[in-house]
Structure formats: structure tokens, C-alpha cells
Coordinates of C-alpha atoms in Angstrom, one line a residue:
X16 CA -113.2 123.0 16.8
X17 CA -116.9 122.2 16.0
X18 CA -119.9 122.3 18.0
X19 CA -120.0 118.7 18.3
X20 CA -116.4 118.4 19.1
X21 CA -116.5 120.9 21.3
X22 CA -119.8 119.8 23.3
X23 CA -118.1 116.3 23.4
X24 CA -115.0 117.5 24.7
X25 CA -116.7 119.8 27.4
X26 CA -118.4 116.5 28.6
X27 CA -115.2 114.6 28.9
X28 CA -113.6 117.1 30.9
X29 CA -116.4 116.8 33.5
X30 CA -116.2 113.3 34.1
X31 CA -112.5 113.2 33.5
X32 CA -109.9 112.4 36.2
X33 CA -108.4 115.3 38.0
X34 CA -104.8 115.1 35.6
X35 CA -106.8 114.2 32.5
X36 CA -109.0 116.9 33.2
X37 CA -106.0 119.9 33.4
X38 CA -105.4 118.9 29.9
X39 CA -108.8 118.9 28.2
X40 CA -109.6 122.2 29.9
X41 CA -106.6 123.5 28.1
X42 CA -107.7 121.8 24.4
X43 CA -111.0 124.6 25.8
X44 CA -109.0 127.4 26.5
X45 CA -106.6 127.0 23.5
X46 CA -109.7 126.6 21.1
X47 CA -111.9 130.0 22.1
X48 CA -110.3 131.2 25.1
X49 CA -113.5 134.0 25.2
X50 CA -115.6 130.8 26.5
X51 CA -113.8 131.1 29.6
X52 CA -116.9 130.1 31.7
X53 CA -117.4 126.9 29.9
X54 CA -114.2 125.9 31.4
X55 CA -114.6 127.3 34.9
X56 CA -118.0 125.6 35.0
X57 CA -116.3 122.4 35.3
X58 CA -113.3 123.6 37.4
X59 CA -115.9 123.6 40.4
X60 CA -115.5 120.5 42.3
X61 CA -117.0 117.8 42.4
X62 CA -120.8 117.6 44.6
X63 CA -120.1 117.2 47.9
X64 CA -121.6 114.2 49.4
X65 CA -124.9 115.1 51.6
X66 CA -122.7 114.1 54.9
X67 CA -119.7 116.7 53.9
X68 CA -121.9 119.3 52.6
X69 CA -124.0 119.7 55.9
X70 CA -120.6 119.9 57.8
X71 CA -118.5 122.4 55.3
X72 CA -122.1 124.5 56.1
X73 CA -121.8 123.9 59.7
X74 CA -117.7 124.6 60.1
X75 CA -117.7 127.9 62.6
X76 CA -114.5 128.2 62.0
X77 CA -113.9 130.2 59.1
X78 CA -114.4 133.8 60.4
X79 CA -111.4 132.6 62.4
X80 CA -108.9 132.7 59.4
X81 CA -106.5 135.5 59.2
X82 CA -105.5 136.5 55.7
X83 CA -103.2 139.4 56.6
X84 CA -100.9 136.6 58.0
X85 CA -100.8 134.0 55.2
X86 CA -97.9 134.0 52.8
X87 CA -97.5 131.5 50.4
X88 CA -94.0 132.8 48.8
X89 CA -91.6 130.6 51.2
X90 CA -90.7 126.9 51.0
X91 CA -93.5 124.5 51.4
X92 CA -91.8 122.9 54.6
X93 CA -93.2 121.4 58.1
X94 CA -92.0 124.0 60.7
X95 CA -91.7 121.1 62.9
X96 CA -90.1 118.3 60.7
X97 CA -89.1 120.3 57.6
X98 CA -90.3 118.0 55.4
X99 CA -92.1 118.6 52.2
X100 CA -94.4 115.5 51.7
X101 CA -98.2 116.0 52.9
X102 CA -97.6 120.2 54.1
X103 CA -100.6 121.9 55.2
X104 CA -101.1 125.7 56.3
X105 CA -102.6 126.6 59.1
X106 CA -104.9 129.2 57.8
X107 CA -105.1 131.3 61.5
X108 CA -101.4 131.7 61.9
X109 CA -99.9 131.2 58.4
X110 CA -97.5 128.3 59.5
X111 CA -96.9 125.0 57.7
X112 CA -97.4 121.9 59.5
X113 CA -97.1 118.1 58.2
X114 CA -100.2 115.9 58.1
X115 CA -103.7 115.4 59.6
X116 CA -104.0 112.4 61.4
X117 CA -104.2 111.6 64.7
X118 CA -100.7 112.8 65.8
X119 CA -99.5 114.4 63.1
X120 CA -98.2 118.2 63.7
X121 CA -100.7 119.8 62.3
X122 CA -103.1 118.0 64.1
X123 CA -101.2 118.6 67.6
X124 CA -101.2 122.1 66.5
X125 CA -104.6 122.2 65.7
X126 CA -105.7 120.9 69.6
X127 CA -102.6 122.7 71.2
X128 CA -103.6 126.2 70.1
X129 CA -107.3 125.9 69.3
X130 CA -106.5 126.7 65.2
X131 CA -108.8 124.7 63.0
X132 CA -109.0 125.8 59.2
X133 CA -106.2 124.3 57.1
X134 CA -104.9 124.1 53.8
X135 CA -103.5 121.2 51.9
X136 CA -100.6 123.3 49.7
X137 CA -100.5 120.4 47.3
X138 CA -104.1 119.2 46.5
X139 CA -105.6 122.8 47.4
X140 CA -108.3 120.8 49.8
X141 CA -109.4 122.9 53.0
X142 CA -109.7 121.0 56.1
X143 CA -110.9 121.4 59.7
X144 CA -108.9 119.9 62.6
X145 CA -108.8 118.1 64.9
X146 CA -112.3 117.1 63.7
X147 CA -110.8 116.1 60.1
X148 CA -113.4 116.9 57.8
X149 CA -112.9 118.4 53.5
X150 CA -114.6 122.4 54.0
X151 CA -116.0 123.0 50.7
X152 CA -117.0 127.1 50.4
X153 CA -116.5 129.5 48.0
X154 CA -115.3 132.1 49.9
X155 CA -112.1 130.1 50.1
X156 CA -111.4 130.9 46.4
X157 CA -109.3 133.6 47.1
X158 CA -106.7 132.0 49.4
X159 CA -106.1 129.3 46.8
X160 CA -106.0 131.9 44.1
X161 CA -103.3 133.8 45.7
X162 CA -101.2 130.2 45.9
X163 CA -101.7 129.2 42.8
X164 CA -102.9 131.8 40.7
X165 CA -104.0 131.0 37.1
X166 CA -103.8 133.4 33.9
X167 CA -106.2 133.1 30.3
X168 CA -104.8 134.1 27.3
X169 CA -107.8 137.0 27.4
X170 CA -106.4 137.9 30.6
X171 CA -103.0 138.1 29.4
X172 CA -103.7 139.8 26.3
X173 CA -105.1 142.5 28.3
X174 CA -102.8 143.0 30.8
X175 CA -100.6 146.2 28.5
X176 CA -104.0 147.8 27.9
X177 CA -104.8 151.3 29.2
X178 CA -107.7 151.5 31.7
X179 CA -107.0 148.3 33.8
X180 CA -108.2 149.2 37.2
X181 CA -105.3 148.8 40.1
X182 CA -105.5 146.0 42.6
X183 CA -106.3 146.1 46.9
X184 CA -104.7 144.3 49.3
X185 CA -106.5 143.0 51.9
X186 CA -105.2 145.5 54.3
X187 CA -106.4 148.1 51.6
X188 CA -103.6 149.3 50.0
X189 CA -103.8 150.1 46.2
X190 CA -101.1 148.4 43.7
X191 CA -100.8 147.6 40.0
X192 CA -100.4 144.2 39.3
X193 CA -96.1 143.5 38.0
X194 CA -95.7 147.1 39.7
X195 CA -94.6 145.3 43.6
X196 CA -91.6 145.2 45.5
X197 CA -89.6 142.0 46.5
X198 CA -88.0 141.2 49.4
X199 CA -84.2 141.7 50.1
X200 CA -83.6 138.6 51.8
X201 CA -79.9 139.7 53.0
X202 CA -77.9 140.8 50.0
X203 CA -79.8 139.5 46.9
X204 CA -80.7 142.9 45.3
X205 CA -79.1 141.5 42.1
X206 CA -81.2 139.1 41.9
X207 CA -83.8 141.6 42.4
X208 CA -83.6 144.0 39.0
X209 CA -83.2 140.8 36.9
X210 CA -86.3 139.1 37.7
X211 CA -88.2 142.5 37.9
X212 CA -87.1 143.4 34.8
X213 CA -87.2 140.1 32.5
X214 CA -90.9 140.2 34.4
X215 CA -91.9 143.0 31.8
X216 CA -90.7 141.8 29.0
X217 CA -93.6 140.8 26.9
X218 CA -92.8 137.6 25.7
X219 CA -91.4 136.2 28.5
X220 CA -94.0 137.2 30.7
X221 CA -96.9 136.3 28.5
X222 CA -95.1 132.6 28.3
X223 CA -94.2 131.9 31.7
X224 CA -98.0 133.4 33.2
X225 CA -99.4 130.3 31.0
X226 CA -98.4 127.3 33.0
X227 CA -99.4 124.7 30.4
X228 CA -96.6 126.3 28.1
X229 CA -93.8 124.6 30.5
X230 CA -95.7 122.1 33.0
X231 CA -94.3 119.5 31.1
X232 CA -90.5 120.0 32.3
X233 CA -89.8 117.1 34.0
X234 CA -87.1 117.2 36.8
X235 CA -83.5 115.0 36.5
X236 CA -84.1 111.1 37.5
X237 CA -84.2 111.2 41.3
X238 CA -84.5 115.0 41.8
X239 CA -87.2 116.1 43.8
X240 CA -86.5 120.3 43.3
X241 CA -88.3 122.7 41.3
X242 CA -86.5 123.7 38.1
X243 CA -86.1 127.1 37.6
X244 CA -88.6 127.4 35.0
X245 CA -91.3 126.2 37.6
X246 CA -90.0 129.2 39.7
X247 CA -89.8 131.3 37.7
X248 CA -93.0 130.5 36.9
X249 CA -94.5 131.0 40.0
X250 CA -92.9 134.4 41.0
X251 CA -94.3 135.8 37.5
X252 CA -97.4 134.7 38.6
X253 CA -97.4 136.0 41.8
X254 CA -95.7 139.5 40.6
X255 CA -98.6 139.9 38.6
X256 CA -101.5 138.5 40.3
X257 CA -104.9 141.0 40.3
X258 CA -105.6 139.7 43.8
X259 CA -102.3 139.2 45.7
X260 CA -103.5 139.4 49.9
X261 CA -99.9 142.5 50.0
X262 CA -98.2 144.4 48.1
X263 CA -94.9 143.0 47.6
X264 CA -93.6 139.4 46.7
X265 CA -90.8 137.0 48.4
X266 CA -88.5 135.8 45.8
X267 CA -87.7 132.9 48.6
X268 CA -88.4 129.7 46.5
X269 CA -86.7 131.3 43.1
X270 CA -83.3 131.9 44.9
X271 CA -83.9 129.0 46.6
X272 CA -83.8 127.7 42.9
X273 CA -81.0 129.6 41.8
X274 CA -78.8 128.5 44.6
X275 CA -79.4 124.9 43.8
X276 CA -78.8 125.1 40.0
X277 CA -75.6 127.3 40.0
X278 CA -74.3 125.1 42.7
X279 CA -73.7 127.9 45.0
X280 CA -72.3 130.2 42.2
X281 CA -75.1 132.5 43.1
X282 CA -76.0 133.4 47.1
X283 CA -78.6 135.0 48.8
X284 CA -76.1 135.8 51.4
X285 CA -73.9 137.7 49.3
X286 CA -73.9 139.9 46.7
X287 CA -73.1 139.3 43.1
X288 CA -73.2 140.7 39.5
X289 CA -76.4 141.5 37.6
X290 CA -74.9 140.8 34.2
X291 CA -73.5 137.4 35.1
X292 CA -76.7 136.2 37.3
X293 CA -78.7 137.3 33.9
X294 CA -76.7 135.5 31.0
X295 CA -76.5 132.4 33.7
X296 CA -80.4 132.3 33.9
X297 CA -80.9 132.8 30.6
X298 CA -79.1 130.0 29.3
X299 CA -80.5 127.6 32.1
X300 CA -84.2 128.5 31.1
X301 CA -83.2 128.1 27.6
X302 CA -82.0 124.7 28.4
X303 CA -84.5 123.5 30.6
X304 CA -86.6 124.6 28.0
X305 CA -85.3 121.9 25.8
X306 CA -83.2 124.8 23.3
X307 CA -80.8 124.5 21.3
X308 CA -78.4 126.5 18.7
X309 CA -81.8 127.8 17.0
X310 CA -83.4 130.5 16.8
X311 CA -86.6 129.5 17.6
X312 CA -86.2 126.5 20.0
X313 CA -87.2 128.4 23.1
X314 CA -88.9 131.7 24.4
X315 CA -85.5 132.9 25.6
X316 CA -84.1 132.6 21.6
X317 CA -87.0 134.0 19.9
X318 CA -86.8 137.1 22.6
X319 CA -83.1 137.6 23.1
X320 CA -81.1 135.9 20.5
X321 CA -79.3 138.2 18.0
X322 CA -76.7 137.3 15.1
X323 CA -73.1 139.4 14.4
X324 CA -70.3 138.7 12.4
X325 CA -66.8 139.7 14.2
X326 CA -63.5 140.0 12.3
X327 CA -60.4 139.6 13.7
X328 CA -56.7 139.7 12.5
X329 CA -53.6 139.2 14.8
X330 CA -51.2 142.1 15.3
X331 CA -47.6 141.4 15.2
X332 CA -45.4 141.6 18.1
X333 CA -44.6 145.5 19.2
X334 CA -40.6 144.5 19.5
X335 CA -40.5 144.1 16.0
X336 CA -39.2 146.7 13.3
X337 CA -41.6 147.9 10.7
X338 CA -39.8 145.7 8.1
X339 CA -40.4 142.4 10.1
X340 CA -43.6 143.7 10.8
X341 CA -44.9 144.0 6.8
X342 CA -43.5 140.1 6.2
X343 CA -45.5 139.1 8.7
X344 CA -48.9 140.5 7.7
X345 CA -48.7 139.0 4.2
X346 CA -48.4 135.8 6.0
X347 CA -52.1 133.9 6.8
X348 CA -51.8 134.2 10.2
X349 CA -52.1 137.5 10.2
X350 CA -54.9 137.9 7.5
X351 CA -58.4 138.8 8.5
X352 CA -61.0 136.1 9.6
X353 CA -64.5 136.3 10.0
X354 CA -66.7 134.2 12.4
X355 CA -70.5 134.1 12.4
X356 CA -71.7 134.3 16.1
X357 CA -75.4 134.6 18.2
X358 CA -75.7 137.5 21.4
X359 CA -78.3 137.0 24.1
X360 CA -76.8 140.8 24.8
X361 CA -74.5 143.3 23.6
X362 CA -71.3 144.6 25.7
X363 CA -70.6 148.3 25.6
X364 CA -67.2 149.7 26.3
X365 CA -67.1 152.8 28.1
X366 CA -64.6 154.8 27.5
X367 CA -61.1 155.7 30.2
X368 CA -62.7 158.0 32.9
X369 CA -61.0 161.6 31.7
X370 CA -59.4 163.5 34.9
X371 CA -61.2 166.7 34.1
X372 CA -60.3 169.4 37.1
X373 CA -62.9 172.2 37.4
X374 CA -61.9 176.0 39.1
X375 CA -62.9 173.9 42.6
X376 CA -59.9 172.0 42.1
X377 CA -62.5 169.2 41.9
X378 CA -63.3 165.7 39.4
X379 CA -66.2 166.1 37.0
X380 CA -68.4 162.7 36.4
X381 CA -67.7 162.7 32.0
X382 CA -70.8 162.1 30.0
X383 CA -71.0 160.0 27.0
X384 CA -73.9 159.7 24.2
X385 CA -75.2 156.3 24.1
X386 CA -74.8 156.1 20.2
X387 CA -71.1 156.6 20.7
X388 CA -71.1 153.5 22.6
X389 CA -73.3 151.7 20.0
X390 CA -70.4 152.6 17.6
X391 CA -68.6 149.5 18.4
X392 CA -70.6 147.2 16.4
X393 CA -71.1 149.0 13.2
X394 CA -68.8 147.2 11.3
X395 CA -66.1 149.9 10.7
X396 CA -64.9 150.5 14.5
X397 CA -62.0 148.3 15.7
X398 CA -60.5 147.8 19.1
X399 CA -57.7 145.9 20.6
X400 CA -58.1 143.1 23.1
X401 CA -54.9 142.2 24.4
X402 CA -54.6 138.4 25.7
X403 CA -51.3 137.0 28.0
X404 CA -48.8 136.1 24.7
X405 CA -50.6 137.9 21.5
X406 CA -52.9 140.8 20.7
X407 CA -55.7 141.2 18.5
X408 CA -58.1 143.8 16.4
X409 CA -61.9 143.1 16.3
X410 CA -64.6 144.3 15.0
X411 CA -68.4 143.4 14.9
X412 CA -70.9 143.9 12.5
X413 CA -74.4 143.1 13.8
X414 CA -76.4 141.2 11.3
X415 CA -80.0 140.4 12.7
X416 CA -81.0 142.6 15.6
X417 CA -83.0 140.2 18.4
X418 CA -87.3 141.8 19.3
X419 CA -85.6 142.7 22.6
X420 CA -81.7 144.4 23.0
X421 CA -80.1 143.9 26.1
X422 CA -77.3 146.6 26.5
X423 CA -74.7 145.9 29.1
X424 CA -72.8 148.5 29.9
X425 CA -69.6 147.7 31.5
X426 CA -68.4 150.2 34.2
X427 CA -66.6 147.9 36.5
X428 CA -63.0 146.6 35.7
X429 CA -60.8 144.1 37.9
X430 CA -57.3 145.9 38.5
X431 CA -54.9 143.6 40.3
X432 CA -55.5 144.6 43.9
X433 CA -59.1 145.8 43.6
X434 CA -62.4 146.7 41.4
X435 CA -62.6 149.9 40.1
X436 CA -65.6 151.8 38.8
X437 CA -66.3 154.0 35.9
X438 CA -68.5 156.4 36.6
X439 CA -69.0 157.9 33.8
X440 CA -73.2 159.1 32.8
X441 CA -74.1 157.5 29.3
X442 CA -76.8 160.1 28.0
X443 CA -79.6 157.8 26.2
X444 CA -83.2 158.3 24.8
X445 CA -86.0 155.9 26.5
X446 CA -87.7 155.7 23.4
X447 CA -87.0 155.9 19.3
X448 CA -83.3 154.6 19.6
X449 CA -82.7 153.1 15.5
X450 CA -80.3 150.8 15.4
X451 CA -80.3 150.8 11.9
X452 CA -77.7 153.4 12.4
X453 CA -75.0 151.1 13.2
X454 CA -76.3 148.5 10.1
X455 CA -74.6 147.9 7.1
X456 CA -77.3 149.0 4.0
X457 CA -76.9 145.4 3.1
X458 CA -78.0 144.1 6.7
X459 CA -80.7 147.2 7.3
X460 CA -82.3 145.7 4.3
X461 CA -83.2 142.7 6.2
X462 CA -84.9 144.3 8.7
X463 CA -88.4 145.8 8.2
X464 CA -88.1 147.6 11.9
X465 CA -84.9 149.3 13.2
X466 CA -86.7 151.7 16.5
X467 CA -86.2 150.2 19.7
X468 CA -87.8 151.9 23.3
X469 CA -86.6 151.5 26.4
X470 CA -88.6 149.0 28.9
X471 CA -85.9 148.5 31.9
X472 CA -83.3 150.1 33.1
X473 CA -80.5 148.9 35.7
X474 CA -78.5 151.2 37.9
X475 CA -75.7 150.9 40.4
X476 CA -75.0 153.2 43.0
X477 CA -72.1 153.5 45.7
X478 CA -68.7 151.7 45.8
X479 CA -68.1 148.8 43.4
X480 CA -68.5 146.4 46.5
X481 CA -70.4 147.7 48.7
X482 CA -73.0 149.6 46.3
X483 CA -76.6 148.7 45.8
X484 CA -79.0 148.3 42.8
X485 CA -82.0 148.9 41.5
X486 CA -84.4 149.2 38.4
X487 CA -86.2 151.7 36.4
X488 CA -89.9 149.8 34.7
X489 CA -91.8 150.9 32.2
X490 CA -95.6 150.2 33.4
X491 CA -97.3 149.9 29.6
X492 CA -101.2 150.2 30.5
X493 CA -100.1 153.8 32.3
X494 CA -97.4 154.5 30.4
X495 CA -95.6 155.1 33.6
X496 CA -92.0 154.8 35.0
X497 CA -91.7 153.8 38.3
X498 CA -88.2 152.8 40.4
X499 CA -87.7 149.7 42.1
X500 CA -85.7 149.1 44.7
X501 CA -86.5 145.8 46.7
X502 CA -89.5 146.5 48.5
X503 CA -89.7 150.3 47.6
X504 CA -91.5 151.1 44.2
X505 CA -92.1 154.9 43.6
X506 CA -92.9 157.0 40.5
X507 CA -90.1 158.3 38.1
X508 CA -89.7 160.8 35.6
X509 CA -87.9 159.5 32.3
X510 CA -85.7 162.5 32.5
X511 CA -84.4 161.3 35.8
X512 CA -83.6 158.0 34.3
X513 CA -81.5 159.7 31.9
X514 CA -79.3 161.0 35.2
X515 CA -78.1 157.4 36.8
X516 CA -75.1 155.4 36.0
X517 CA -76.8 152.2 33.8
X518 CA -75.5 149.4 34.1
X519 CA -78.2 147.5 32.3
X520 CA -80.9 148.0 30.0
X521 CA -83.4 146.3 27.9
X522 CA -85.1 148.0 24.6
X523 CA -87.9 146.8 22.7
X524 CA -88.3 146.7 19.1
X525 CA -91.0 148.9 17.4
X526 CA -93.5 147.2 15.2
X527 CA -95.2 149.8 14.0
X528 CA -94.4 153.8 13.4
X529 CA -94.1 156.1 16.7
X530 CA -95.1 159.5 16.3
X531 CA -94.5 160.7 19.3
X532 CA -90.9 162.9 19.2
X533 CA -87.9 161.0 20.2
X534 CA -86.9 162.0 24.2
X535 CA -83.0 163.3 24.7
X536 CA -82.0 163.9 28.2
X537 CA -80.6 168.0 28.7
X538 CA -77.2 167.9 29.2
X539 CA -77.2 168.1 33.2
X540 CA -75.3 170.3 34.9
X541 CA -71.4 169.0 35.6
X542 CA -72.0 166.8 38.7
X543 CA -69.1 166.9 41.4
X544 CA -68.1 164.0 43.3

């Protein structure tokens, strides 16, 4: 942009309506987002007129707000009328009250329990009641920053670099910003290791921190809910804010979201799968997002979205004789065919849990090498999958690896009666995996990077329905692992990942060489159960 352009456009933002103002401040940011202060110049408001500014300087009620109590991360309802039009938060007790007029709620509030300093959640306007008046003061900043906060592009880039300096609550407590628990409503822990985990995912976290990428998304005809996207939004925002008022975040308003757009598929009241809440979400982001069969139509394609080819042929029926047999497979039904299909993520089969009896008289937990399980989609392995009249052989040959590889591994298997678990450890390295081992030299020609490290890791623990979960993140700017576990978040060694029973996990391709030497868990000790 020129000098001119960009002087002109700097001038129409500051006389520009508040909507039309969002998007020239953008056209700023999107130009030379190093000029940040060129834009935050005009994000001030507006002069205050002689009359408000003497009484915003004269409010004495500001040393009276409480910021330990605020929380923004629940639904933006009237505690009195639940409604969701004109909410304001009472800034000495944290609750949410409709209105400011004579005889509102938040007004009776205000005179019932002497409470003054309020916030208007949709406009971001502070107010004191009952006396009604706009408090315009800059120490106020924060408290609308924590709402709504608001990510550069510098910011963003910066945000994997080493040296960034950890956050402080306001009650003092140290944190690193997408390093803090979330809440555990009732039983909504799977949930939980999804959203913590696609959090730290580069390009999904570097898309959804810049709200202008989706605040567009209009809502169905009528609807007056958040999409997901918008949530989603929002908690990624608020998982990673610099200058969050706690520690932790309430993923309230997201499963709020979720419950509404699976049509009560998904609860917060009861516990479901990880790997069937993720490829759910991801497909209603990448159709919300306006996606379709292409690569490239949305963040959730250009991150996820692999390509394989499976082959399949029909086996004949097991009653026949080998003669009967051999005329059928020279028929066509029986011939191989070949479909080209996309993955958002790859199942891996682990093998029958082996009844090995030690001198205790005791089972031993198996072990299996992660490549082993890889082995399924090299093109060569086949395996039978048995449906209610025929059977079939398959097997897959990946043909263009996605930037990010989810890997689910699937322990749990419906029986007739019940759900049974495999327990078996799969032994994995958290960085230098190649996939180009399981390519064909014909499709590992296509691909100029093959290395993939490990960035999230889900585990289950426990009985198959009454067990919990939790995650394993890679912090990048400290090259740290730390465990996650609703609200807990402690430091991990990557040799302890190594040890649980994944369930999930999510690699990242390399783009460049990685010296350092590739990590392979020691062969632990046979574990008794």
C-alpha cells in the first residue's frame, strides 16, 4: 500500500462508523501489521464530551471493582430473566444482569446492594448505576481485554518463539499462555483433550486467534446461537490470552455450542468418545467454514486432509470347495477394485491382547511398536473385514500425507453384552517418525518431507466406561511437555509419554532437517495388572 493510500485510509478509519471502522483497521493490519500503533491510535474512543469526561474522572467507584470474581467464560444471560438482549456485568460481584434503566435488574441491583460499576458484554461500554452515566478510563482496558481478547499477526507469529515471558494472574499465579486447565463441567473430559489439543496445532490456532478470518459466518435464517466456529473462536482466544484474570478456562459456551449442533449427540452430562466428538467437530468447522470436497477450501482441509487409495476384492463364501472357489475368483465380482479416498485421520488396529502368564501366575500388559501398526497402510498389508452376508480383503496405500497426522488408535471394541478394552502399550517416538516408510517409491517421490513429531497425545485410563482422559502438549517456545487433565496441568517427561495407553495423537510434519537424534522409549519393565 502507498503512503498516500495508506495516510488516506488511516483517516477514514478515524471518522469511520464503528462496523466500517473494524474493517479498515483490518485493510491496516493486513498491509504492515509492524504499524500496530497506527491502528490502536484510532481504536481509542471517541472524545468524551466535557459533561462525561468530568464525571468518568469523578466516578469513586472504581477501586470498588473486584477482578478476582469476574468471569466472562459462561453464557451471557440475565441471572434474573435469562435473557440475552441488553446483558450487563456487574463488575463488584461478577453477575449478569439485563438493562440500565429505571427498573431494569441491573439497575435494582445496583440500588439493592450498593454495586455500581457495570459492563455492557455487547458494546464493551462501562457504566455507573443507578446514576447511569458512560465511565471512560483506561484502567478498564484490561477487563475488556480478558472478554474479548484480540490477537496481531506479530503477536501470533511470535507466540512458538523461545524467550516469551509467562503470564500473572491477578491473584499472582504464574502461567504460560495455551498451557491452562479447563473446567470439567460434570463429565465432559472428552471434550476436554480435543479442544486442548487442536488448540496447539499451528494452523488452526493461528486461524481461529484472528477473528476477521471467520467473522463473517453468518448464522442459519432465524438462529440467534453462536456457530461453533465463533466458539471455538473464543475459547482459543481465551486459552491463549497473555493477560487472562486465572489460570484456567471454562469451556461453558463451546459445549454449550456443541450440544446445540450435534443435537444432543454430544453431552456435558455424560461422557462420550474422543475420536467421534473430534471427526464430528471437524467436519462441522469445515462446513461452517464454507468447505468442500477440496483440498484447500478450509483450514480444517489444508491441516488435516490426507489422500489413500484402498483395494478391495470379495472373498468367496467359506462353505465352498476349493474348486467352486477358483470359478468364482475369475469372475468380476471377485476381481480387485481400487477407490481413491480423503482421511481427516488414520485408524490403527491393534492387535488381539495375547494371554501371556508370567511365574506369578499373573497377565502381562503386551507391547507393540508403533511402526507395526503403521504397517496397515503400506500398500502390501491386507486384512479382513467381515460384514453381516459377505467378507472382504483391503488394503490401503497412502498417497499424499496431510501437514498434520492424526493417529487413532483403536483399543476399545463393542462385544454383544459389553465394551472391552485392549490394553495393550504401543511404544512410539515423540519426534522423527518418517512415514515415508510405509510409501510406495512412486508416492515418496511426491513428497519433499516424510518426518513427522509428535505435538498431542491422548490417553485413557481405567475401565472402558467409567475411565477418564487426558492429554499430553507439546509447549513449542520451551520445548516442554506438560499433562493436562481438566484443570490440572503439570510437567512431563517424554519418556513417560511413551508409558500410557494412547488413544490419540497428532504429529506434525517437518519442514526442514532435524538433527537432534530420534527418541525411542526403553522397553519398560513387564507391567502387571
Amino acid at each position: 500500500m502507498s503512503d498516500s493510500k495508506k495516510r488516506k485510509t488511516e483517516n477514514d478509519v478515524s471518522s469511520a462508523s464503528p462496523s466500517k471502522r473494524a474493517k479498515l483497521e483490518s485493510i491496516l493490519l493486513e498491509d504492515d501489521d509492524d504499524d500496530v500503533a497506527v491502528v490502536d491510535r484510532y481504536r481509542k474512543p471517541a472524545p468524551p464530551n466535557a459533561e462525561m469526561l468530568n464525571r468518568s474522572k469523578q466516578c469513586p467507584y472504581l477501586d470498588t471493582i473486584n477482578r478476582h470474581l469476574l468471569d466472562f467464560d459462561f453464557e451471557k444471560l440475565c441471572s434474573v430473566s435469562l435473557t440475552r438482549i441488553n446483558v450487563y456485568a456487574c463488575l463488584v460481584c461478577g453477575k449478569y444482569f439485563q438493562g440500565r434503566g429505571t427498573n431494569t435488574h441491573a439497575y435494582t441491583h445496583s440500588v439493592a446492594e450498593s454495586h455500581h460499576v457495570y459492563l455492557n458484554l455487547s458494546t464493551l461500554k462501562f457504566y455507573c448505576l443507578p446514576d447511569n452515566y458512560e465511565i471512560i478510563d483506561s484502567s478498564l482496558d484490561d477487563i475488556k481485554y480478558v472478554l474479548n481478547p484480540v490477537f496481531t499477526a506479530r503477536a501470533i507469529r511470535n507466540l512458538d518463539k523461545e524467550g516469551q515471558k509467562m503470564s500473572r494472574t491477578v491473584d499472582g499465579t504464574l502461567y504460560n499462555p495455551g498451557i491452562v486447565g479447563m473446567n470439567n463441567i460434570k463429565a465432559n473430559d472428552y471434550c476436554n483433550v480435543i479442544l486442548q489439543s487442536l488448540s496447539h496445532v499451528k494452523p488452526i490456532r493461528d486461524f481461529f486467534l484472528m477473528e476477521k478470518n471467520y467473522a463473517n459466518i453468518k448464522r442459519p435464517p432465524g438462529d440467534t446461537a453462536f456457530t461453533l466456529v465463533q466458539r471455538f473462536g473464543e475459547l482459543l482466544r481465551k486459552l491463549w490470552n497473555p493477560r487472562n484474570f486465572k489460570a484456567h478456562v471454562s469451556p461453558h459456551e463451546m459445549l454449550q455450542a456443541v450440544v446445540l449442533w450435534s443435537k444432543k449427540k454430544f453431552q456435558i452430562t455424560q461422557q462420550g468418545d474422543p475420536i467421534e466428538f473430534l471427526s464430528w467437530f471437524l467436519h462441522s468447522l469445515h462446513k461452517q467454514l464454507r468447505g468442500n470436497k477440496e483440498p484447500n477450501s478450509s483450514v480444517i482441509n489444508r491441516t488435516f486432509l490426507g489422500e489413500m487409495k484402498i483395494y478391495t476384492r470379495k472373498l468367496p463364501p467359506t462353505e465352498l470347495d476349493d474348486v467352486q472357489k477358483q470359478l468364482l475368483l475369475a469372475t468380476d465380482e471377485y476381481q480387485e477394485k481400487v477407490e481413491t479416498s480423503t482421511f481427516l485421520y488414520l485408524t490403527c488396529d491393534l492387535p488381539a491382547t495375547p494371554l501371556f502368564i508370567d511365574e506369578f501366575r499373573e497377565n502381562i500388559i503386551p507391547q507393540v511398536n508403533l511402526y507395526q501398526l503403521l504397517a496397515k497402510f503400506n500398500s502390501v498389508s491386507e486384512k479382513e473385514y467381515k460384514t453381516y452376508k459377505e467378507n472382504f480383503m483391503k488394503r490401503f496405500e497412502i498417497t499424499r500425507l496431510p501437514k498434520f497426522v492424526i493417529l487413532y488408535i483403536k483399543r476399545f471394541t463393542k462385544n454383544t453384552f459389553f465394551l472391552e478394552k485392549n490394553p495393550t502399550i504401543v511404544n512410539f517416538p515423540v519426534k522423527n517418525i518418517d512415514l515415508g516408510d510405509i510409501l510406495t517409491e512412486e508416492n515418496k517421490k511426491l513428497h519433499q518431507f516424510t518426518k513427522y513429531n509428535l505435538v498431542a497425545n491422548i490417553v485413557h485410563d481405567g475401565e472402558p466406561n467409567s475411565g477418564t482422559y487426558r492429554c499430553h502438549i507439546l509447549q513449542k517456545n520451551t520445548n516442554q511437555w506438560y499433562e493436562m487433565q481438566d484443570l490440572h496441568v503439570t510437567n512431563i517427561l517424554p519418556q513417560m509419554i511413551t508409558l500410557t495407553e494412547a488413544y490419540i495423537q497428532i504429529y506434525e510434519q517437518q519442514e526442514e532437517d532435524d538433527d537432534q537424534p530420534e527418541f525411542v522409549a526403553p522397553a519398560p519393565e513387564p507391567m502387571q495388572t
